[in-house]
mmCIF file of N, CA and C in Angstrom:
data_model
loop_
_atom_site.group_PDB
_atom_site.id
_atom_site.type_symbol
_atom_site.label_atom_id
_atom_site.label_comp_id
_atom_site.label_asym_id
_atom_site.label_seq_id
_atom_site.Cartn_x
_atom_site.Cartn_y
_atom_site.Cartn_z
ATOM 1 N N UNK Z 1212 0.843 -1.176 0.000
ATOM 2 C CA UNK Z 1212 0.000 0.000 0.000
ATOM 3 C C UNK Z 1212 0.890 1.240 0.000
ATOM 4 N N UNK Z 1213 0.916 2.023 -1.056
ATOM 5 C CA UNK Z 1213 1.860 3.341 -0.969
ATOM 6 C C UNK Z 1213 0.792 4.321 0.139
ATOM 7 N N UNK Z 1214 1.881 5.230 0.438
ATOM 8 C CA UNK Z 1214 2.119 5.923 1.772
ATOM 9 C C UNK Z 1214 2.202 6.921 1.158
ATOM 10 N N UNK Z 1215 2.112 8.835 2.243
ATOM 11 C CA UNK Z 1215 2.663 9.580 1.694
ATOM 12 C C UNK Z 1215 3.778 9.824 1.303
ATOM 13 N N UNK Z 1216 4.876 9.037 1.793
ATOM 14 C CA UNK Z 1216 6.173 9.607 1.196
ATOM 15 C C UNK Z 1216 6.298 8.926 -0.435
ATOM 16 N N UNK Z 1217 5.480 7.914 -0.844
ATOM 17 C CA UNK Z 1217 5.709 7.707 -2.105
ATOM 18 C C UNK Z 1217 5.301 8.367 -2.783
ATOM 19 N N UNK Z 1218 3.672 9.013 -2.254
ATOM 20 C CA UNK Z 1218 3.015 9.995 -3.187
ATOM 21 C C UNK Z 1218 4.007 11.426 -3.066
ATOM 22 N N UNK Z 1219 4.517 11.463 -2.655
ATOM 23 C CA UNK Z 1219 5.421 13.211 -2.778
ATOM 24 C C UNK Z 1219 6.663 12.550 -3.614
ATOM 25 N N UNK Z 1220 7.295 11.078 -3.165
ATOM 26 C CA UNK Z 1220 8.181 10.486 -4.137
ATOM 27 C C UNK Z 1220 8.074 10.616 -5.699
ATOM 28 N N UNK Z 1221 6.678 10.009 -5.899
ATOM 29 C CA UNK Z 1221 6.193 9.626 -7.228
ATOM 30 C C UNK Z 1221 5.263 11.100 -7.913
ATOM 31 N N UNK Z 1222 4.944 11.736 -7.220
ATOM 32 C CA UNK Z 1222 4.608 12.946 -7.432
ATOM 33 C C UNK Z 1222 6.070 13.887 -8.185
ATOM 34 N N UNK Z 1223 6.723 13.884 -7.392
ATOM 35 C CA UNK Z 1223 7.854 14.917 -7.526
ATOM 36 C C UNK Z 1223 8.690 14.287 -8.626
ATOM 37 N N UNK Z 1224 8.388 13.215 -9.187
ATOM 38 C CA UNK Z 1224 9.023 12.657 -10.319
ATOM 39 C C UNK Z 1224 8.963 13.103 -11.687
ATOM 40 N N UNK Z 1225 7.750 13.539 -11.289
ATOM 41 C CA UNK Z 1225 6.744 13.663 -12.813
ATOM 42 C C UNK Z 1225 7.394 15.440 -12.962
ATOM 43 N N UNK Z 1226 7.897 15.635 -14.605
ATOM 44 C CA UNK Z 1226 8.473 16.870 -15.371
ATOM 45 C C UNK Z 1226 7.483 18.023 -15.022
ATOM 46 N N UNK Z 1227 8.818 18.791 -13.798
ATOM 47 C CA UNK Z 1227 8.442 20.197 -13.961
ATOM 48 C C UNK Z 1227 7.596 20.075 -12.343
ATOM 49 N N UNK Z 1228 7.614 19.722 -11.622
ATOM 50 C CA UNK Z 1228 6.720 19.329 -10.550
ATOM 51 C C UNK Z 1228 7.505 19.900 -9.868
ATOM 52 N N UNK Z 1229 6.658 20.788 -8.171
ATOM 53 C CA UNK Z 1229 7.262 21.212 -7.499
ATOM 54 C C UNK Z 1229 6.513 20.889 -6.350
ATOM 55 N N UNK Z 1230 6.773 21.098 -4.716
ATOM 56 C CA UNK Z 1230 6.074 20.824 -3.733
ATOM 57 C C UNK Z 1230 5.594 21.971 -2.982
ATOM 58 N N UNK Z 1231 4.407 22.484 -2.832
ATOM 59 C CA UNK Z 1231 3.672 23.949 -2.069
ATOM 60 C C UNK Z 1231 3.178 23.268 -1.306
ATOM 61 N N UNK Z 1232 3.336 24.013 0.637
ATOM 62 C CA UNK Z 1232 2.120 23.995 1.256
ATOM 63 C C UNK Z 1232 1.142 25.357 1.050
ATOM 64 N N UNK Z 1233 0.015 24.460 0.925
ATOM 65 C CA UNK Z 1233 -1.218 25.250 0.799
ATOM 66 C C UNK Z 1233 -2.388 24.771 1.679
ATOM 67 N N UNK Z 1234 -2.938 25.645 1.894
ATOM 68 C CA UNK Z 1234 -4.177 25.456 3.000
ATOM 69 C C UNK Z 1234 -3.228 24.104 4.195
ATOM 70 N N UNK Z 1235 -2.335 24.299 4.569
ATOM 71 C CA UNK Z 1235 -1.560 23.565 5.541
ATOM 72 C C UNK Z 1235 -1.104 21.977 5.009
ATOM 73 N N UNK Z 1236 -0.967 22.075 4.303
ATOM 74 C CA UNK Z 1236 -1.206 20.789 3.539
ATOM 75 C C UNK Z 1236 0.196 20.405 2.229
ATOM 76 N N UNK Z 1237 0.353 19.499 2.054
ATOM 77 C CA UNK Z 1237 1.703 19.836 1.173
ATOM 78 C C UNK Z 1237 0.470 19.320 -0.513
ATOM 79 N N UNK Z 1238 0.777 20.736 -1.417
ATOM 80 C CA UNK Z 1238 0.432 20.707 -2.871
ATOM 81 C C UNK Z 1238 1.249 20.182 -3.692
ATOM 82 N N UNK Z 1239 0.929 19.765 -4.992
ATOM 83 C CA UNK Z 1239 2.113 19.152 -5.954
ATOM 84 C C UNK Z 1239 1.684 20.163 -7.332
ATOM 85 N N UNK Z 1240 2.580 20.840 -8.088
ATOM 86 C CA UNK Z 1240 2.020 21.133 -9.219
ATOM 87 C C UNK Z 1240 2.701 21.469 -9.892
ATOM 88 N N UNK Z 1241 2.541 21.244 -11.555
ATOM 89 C CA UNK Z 1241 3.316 21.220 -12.394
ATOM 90 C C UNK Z 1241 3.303 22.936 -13.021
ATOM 91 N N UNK Z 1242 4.503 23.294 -13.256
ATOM 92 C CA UNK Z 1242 4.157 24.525 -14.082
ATOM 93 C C UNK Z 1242 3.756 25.556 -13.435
ATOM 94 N N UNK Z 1243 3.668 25.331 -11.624
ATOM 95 C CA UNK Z 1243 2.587 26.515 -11.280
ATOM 96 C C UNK Z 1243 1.060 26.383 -10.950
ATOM 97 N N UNK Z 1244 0.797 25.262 -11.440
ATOM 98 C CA UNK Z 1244 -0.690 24.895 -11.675
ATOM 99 C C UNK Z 1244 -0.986 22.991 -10.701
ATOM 100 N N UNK Z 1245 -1.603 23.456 -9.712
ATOM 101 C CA UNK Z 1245 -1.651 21.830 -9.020
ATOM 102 C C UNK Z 1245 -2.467 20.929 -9.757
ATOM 103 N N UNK Z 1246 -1.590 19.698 -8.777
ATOM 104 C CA UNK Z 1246 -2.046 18.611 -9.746
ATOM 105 C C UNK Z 1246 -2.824 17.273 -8.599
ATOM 106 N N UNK Z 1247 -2.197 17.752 -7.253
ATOM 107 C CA UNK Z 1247 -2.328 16.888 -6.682
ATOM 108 C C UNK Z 1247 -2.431 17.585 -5.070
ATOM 109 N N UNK Z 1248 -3.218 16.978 -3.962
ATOM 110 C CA UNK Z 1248 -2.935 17.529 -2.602
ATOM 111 C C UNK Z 1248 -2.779 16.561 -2.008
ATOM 112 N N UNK Z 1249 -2.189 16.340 -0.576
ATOM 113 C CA UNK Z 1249 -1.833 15.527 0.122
ATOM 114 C C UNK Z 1249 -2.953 15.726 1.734
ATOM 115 N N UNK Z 1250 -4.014 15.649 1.881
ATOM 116 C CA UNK Z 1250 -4.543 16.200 2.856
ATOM 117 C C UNK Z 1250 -4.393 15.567 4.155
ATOM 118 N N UNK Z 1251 -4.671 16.761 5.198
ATOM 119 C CA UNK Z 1251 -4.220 16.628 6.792
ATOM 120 C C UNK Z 1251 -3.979 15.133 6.659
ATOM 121 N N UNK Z 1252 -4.571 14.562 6.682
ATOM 122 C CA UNK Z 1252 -4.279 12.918 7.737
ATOM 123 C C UNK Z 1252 -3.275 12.468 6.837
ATOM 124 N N UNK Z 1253 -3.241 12.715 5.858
ATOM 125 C CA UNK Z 1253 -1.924 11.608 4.446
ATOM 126 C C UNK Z 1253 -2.744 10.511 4.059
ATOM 127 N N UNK Z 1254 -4.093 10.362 4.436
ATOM 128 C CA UNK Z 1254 -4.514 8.750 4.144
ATOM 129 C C UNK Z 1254 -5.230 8.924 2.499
ATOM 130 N N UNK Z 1255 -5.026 9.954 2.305
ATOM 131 C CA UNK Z 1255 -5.526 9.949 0.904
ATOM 132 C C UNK Z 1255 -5.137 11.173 0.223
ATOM 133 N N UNK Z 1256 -5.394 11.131 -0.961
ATOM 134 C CA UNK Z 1256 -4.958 12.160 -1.856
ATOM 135 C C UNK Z 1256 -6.053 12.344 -2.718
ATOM 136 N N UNK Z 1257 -5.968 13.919 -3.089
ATOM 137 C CA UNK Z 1257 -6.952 14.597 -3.768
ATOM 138 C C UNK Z 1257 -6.368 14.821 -5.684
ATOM 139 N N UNK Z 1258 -6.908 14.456 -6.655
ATOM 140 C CA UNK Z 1258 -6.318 14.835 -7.508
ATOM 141 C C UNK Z 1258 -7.424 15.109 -8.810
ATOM 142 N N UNK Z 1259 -6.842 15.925 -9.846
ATOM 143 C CA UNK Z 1259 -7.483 16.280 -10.707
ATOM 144 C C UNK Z 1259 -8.783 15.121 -11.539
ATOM 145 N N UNK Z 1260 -9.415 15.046 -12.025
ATOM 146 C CA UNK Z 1260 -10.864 14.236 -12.639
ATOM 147 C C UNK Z 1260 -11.753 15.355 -12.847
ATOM 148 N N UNK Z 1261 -11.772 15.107 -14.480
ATOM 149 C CA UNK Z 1261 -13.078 15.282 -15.258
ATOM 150 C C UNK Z 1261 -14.241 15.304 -14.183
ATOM 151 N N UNK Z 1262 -15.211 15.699 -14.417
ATOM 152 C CA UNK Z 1262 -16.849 15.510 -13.719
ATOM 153 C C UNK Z 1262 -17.088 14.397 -13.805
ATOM 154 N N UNK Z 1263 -17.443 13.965 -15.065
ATOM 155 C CA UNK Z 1263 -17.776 13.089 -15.807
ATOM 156 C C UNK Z 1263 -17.338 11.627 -15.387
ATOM 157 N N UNK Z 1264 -16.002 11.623 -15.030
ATOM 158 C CA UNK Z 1264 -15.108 10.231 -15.181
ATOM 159 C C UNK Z 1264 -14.865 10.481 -13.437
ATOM 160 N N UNK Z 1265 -14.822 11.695 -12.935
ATOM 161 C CA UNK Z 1265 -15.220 11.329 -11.567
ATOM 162 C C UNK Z 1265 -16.360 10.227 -10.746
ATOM 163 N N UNK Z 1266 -17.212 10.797 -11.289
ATOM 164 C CA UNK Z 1266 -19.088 10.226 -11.030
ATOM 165 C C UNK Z 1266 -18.868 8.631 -11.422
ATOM 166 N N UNK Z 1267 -18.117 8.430 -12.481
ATOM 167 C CA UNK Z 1267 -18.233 7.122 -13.066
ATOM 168 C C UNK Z 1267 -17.354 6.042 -12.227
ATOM 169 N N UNK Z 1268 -16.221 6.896 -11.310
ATOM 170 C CA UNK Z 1268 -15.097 6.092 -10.761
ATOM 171 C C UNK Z 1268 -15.748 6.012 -9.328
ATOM 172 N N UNK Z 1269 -16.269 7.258 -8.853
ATOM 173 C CA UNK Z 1269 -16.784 6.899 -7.403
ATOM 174 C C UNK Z 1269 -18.003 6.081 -7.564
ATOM 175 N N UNK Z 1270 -18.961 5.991 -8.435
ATOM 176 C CA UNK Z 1270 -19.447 4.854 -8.107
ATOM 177 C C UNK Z 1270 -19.022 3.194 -8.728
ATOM 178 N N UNK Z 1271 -18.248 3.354 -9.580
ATOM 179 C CA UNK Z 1271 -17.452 1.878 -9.568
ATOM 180 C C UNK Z 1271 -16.892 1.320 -8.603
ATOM 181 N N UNK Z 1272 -16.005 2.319 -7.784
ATOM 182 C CA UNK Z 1272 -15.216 1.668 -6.839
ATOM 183 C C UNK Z 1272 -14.933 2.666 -5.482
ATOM 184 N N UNK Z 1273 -16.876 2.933 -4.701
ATOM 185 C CA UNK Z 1273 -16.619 3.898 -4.008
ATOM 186 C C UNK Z 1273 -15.717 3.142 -2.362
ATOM 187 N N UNK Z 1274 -15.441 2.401 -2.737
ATOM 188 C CA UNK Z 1274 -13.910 2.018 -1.380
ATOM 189 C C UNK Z 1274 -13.140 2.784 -2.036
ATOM 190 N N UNK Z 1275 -12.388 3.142 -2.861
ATOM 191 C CA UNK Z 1275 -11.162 3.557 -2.991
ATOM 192 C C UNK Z 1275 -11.392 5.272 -3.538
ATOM 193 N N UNK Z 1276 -12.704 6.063 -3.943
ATOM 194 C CA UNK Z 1276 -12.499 7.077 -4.741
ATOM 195 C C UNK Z 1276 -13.785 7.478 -3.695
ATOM 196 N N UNK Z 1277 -13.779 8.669 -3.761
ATOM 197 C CA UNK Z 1277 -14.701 9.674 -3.468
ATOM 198 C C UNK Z 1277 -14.593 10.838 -3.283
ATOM 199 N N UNK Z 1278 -16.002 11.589 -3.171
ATOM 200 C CA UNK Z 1278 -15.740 13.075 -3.647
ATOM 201 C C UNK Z 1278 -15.732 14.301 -2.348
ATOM 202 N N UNK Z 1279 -14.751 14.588 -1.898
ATOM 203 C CA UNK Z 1279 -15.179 15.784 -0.485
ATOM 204 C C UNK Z 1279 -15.791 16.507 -0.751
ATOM 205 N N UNK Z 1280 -16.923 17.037 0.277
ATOM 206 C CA UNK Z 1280 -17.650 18.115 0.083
ATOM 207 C C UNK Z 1280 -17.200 19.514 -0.394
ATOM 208 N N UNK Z 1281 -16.422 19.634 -0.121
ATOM 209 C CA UNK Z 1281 -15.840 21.270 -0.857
ATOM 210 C C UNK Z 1281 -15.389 20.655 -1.638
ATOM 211 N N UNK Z 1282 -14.843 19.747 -2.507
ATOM 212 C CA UNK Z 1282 -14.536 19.857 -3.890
ATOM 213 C C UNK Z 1282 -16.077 19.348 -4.277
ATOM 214 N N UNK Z 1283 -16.940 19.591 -4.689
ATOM 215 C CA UNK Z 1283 -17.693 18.570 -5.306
ATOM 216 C C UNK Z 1283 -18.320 19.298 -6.774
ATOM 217 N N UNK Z 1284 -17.387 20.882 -6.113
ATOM 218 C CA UNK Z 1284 -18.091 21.793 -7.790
ATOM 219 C C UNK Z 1284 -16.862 21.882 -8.688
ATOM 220 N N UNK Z 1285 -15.892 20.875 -8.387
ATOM 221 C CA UNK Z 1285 -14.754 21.143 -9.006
ATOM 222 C C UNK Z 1285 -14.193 19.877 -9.817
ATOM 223 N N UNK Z 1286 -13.460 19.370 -10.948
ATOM 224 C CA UNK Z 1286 -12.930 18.698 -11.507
ATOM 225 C C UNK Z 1286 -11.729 18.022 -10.285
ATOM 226 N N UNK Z 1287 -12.285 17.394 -9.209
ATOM 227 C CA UNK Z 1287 -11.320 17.002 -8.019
ATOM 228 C C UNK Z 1287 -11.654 15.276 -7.819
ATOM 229 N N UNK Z 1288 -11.072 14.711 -7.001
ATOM 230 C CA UNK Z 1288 -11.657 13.415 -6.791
ATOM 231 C C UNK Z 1288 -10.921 12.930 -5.758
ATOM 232 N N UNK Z 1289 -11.184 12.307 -4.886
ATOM 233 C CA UNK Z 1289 -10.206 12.020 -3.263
ATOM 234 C C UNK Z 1289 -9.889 10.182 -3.865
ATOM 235 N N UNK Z 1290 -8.691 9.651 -3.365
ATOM 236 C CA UNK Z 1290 -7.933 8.210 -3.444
ATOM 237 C C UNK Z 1290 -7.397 7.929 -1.968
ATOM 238 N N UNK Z 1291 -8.022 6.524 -1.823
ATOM 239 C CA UNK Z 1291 -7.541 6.401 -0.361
ATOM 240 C C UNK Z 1291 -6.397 5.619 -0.816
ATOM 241 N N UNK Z 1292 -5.367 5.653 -0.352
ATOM 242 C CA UNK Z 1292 -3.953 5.285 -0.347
ATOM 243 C C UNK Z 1292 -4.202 3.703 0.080
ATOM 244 N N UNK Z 1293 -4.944 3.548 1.176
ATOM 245 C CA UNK Z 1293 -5.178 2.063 1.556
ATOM 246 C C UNK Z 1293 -5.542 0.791 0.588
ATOM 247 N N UNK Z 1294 -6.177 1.548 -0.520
ATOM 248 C CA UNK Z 1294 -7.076 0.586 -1.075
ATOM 249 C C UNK Z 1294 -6.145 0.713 -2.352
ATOM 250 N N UNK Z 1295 -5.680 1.072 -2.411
ATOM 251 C CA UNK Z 1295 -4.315 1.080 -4.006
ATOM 252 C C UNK Z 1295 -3.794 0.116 -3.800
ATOM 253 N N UNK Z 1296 -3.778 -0.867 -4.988
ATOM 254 C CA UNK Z 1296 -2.715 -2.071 -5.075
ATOM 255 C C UNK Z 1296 -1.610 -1.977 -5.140
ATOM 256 N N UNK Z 1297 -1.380 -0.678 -5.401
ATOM 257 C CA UNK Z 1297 0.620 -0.863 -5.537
ATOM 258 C C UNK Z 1297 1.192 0.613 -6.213
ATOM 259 N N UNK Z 1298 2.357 0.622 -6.254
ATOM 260 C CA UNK Z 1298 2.657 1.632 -6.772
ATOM 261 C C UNK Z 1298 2.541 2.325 -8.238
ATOM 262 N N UNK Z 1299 2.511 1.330 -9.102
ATOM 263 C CA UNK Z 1299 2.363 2.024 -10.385
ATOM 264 C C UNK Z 1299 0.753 2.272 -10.418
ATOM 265 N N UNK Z 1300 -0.218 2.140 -9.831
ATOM 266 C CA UNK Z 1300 -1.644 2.403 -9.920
ATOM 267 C C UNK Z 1300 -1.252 4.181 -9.357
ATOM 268 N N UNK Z 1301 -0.507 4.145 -7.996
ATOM 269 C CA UNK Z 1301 -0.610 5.256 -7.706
ATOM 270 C C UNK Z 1301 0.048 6.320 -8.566
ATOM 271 N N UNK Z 1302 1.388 5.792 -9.267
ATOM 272 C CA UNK Z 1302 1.826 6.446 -10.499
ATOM 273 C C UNK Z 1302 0.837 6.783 -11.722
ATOM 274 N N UNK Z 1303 0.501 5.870 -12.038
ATOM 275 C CA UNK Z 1303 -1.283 6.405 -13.023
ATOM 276 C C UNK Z 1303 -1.969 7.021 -12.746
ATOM 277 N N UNK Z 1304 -2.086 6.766 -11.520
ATOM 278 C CA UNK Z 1304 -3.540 8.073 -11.019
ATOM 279 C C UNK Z 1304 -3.103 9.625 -10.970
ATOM 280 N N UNK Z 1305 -1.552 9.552 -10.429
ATOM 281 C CA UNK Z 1305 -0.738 11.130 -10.101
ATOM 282 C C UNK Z 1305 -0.563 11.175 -11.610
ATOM 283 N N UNK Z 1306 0.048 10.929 -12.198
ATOM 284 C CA UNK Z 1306 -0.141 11.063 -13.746
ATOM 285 C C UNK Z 1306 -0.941 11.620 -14.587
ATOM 286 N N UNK Z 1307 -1.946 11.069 -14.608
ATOM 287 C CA UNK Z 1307 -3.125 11.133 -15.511
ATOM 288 C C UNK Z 1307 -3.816 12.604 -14.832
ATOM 289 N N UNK Z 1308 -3.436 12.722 -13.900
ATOM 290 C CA UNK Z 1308 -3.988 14.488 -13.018
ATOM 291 C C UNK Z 1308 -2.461 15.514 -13.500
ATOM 292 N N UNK Z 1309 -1.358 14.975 -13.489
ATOM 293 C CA UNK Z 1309 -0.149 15.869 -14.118
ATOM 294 C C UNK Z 1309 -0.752 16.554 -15.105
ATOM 295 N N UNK Z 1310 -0.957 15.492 -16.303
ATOM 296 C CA UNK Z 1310 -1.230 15.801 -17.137
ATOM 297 C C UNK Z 1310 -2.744 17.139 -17.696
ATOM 298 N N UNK Z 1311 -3.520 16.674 -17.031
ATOM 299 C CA UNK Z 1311 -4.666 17.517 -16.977
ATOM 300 C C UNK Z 1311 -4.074 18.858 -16.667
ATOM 301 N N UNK Z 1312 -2.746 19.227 -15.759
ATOM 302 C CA UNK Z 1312 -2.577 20.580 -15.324
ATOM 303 C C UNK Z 1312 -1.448 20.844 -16.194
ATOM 304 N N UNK Z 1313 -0.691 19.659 -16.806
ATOM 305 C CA UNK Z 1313 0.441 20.527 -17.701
ATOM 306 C C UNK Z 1313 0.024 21.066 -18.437
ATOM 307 N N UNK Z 1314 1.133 22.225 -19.022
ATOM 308 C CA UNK Z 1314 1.213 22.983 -20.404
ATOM 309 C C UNK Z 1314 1.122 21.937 -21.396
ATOM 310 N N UNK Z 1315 0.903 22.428 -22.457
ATOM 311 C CA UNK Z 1315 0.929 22.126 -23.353
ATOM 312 C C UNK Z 1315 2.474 21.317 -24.114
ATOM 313 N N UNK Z 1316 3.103 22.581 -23.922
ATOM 314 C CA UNK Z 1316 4.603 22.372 -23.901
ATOM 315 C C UNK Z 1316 5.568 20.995 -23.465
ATOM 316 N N UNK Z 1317 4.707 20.642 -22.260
ATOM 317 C CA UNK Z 1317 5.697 19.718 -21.558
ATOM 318 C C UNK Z 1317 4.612 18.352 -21.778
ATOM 319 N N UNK Z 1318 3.015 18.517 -22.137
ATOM 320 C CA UNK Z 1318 2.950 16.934 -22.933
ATOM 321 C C UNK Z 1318 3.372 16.827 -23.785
ATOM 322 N N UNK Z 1319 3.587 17.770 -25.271
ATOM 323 C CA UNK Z 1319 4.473 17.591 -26.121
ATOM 324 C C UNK Z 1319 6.087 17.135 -26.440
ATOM 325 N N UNK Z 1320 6.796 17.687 -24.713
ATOM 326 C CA UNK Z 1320 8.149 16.603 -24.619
ATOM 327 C C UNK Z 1320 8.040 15.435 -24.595
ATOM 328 N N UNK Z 1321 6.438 15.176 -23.549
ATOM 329 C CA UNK Z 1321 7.004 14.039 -22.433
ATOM 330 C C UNK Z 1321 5.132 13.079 -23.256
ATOM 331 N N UNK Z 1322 5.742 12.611 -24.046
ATOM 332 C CA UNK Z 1322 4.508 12.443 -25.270
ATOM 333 C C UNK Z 1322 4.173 10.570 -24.254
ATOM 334 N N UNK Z 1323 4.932 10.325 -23.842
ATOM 335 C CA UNK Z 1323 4.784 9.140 -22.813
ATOM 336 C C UNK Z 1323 4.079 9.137 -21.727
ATOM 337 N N UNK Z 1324 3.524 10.671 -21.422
ATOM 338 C CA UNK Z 1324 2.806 10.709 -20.345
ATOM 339 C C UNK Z 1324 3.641 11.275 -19.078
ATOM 340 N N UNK Z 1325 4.566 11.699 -19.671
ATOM 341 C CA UNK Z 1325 5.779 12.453 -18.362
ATOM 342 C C UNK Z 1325 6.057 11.226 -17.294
ATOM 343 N N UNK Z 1326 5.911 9.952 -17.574
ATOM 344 C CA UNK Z 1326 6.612 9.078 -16.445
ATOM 345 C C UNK Z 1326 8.123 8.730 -16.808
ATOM 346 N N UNK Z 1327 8.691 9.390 -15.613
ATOM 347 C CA UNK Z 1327 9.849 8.756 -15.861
ATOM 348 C C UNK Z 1327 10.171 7.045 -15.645
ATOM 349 N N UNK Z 1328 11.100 6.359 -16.376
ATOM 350 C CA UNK Z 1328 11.013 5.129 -16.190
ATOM 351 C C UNK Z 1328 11.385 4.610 -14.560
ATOM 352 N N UNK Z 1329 10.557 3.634 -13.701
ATOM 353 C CA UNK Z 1329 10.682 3.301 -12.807
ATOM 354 C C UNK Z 1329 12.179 2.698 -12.469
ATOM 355 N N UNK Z 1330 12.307 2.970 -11.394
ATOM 356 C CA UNK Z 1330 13.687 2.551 -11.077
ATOM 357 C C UNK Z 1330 14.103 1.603 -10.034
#
C-alpha cells in the first residue's frame, strides 16, 4: 500500500513538478498549476478528474475514490492510499492528473505521459 512519502516520491518525479504547502497541507504542481494535494491525515490524496469520469469512478469503486464536500463543484476526486494495489496504480492516477494541469509544452516533450522510467 503506498504511503505519503511515495506519493510526494512519485509525485515529484513527474516533469516540472514542485512541492507547495497550501491550505496547511503539502500541494504538488506542475508549471505553477496543481495537480495533486496531500490532505491533513496523508490517508488519501486529492487529484485532478473530469466531472464526468469522476461520477463514473466513485461509483465503480466507491472504497477507494470519493468526492469531499468542498470539492464537489470542481474537476477534483479524493484516493484512499489504503485501497491502491501498488505503486504504479498510484503512479497512473498522479499522472493522468499531471497531465490535466500541464502545459501544453511539456505533454508535447514528455509524449509518454511524463513518467519517468521506474527505477
Amino acid at each position: 500500500m503506498p504511503d505519503a512519502e511515495d506519493v510526494r516520491r512519485v509525485a515529484l518525479s513527474l516533469p516540472d513538478t514542485t512541492e507547495k504547502v497550501a491550505w496547511n497541507m503539502p500541494t504538488f504542481r506542475v508549471a505553477g498549476k496543481m495537480f495533486a494535494t496531500l490532505p491533513e491525515d496523508e490517508t488519501s490524496i486529492a487529484v485532478r478528474c473530469p466531472k464526468e469520469e469522476r461520477d463514473e469512478l466513485v461509483l465503480a469503486e466507491p472504497e477507494k475514490f470519493w468526492i469531499a464536500d468542498h470539492e464537489a463543484g470542481f474537476a477534483w476526486v479524493r484516493v484512499r492510499l489504503s485501497v491502491l494495489e501498488d505503486e504504479p496504480e498510484l503512479r497512473d492516477i498522479l499522472a493522468d492528473s499531471w497531465r490535466q494541469a500541464a502545459p501544453s509544452r511539456l505533454l508535447d516533450t514528455y509524449p509518454e505521459l511524463g513518467i519517468p522510467a521506474a527505477e
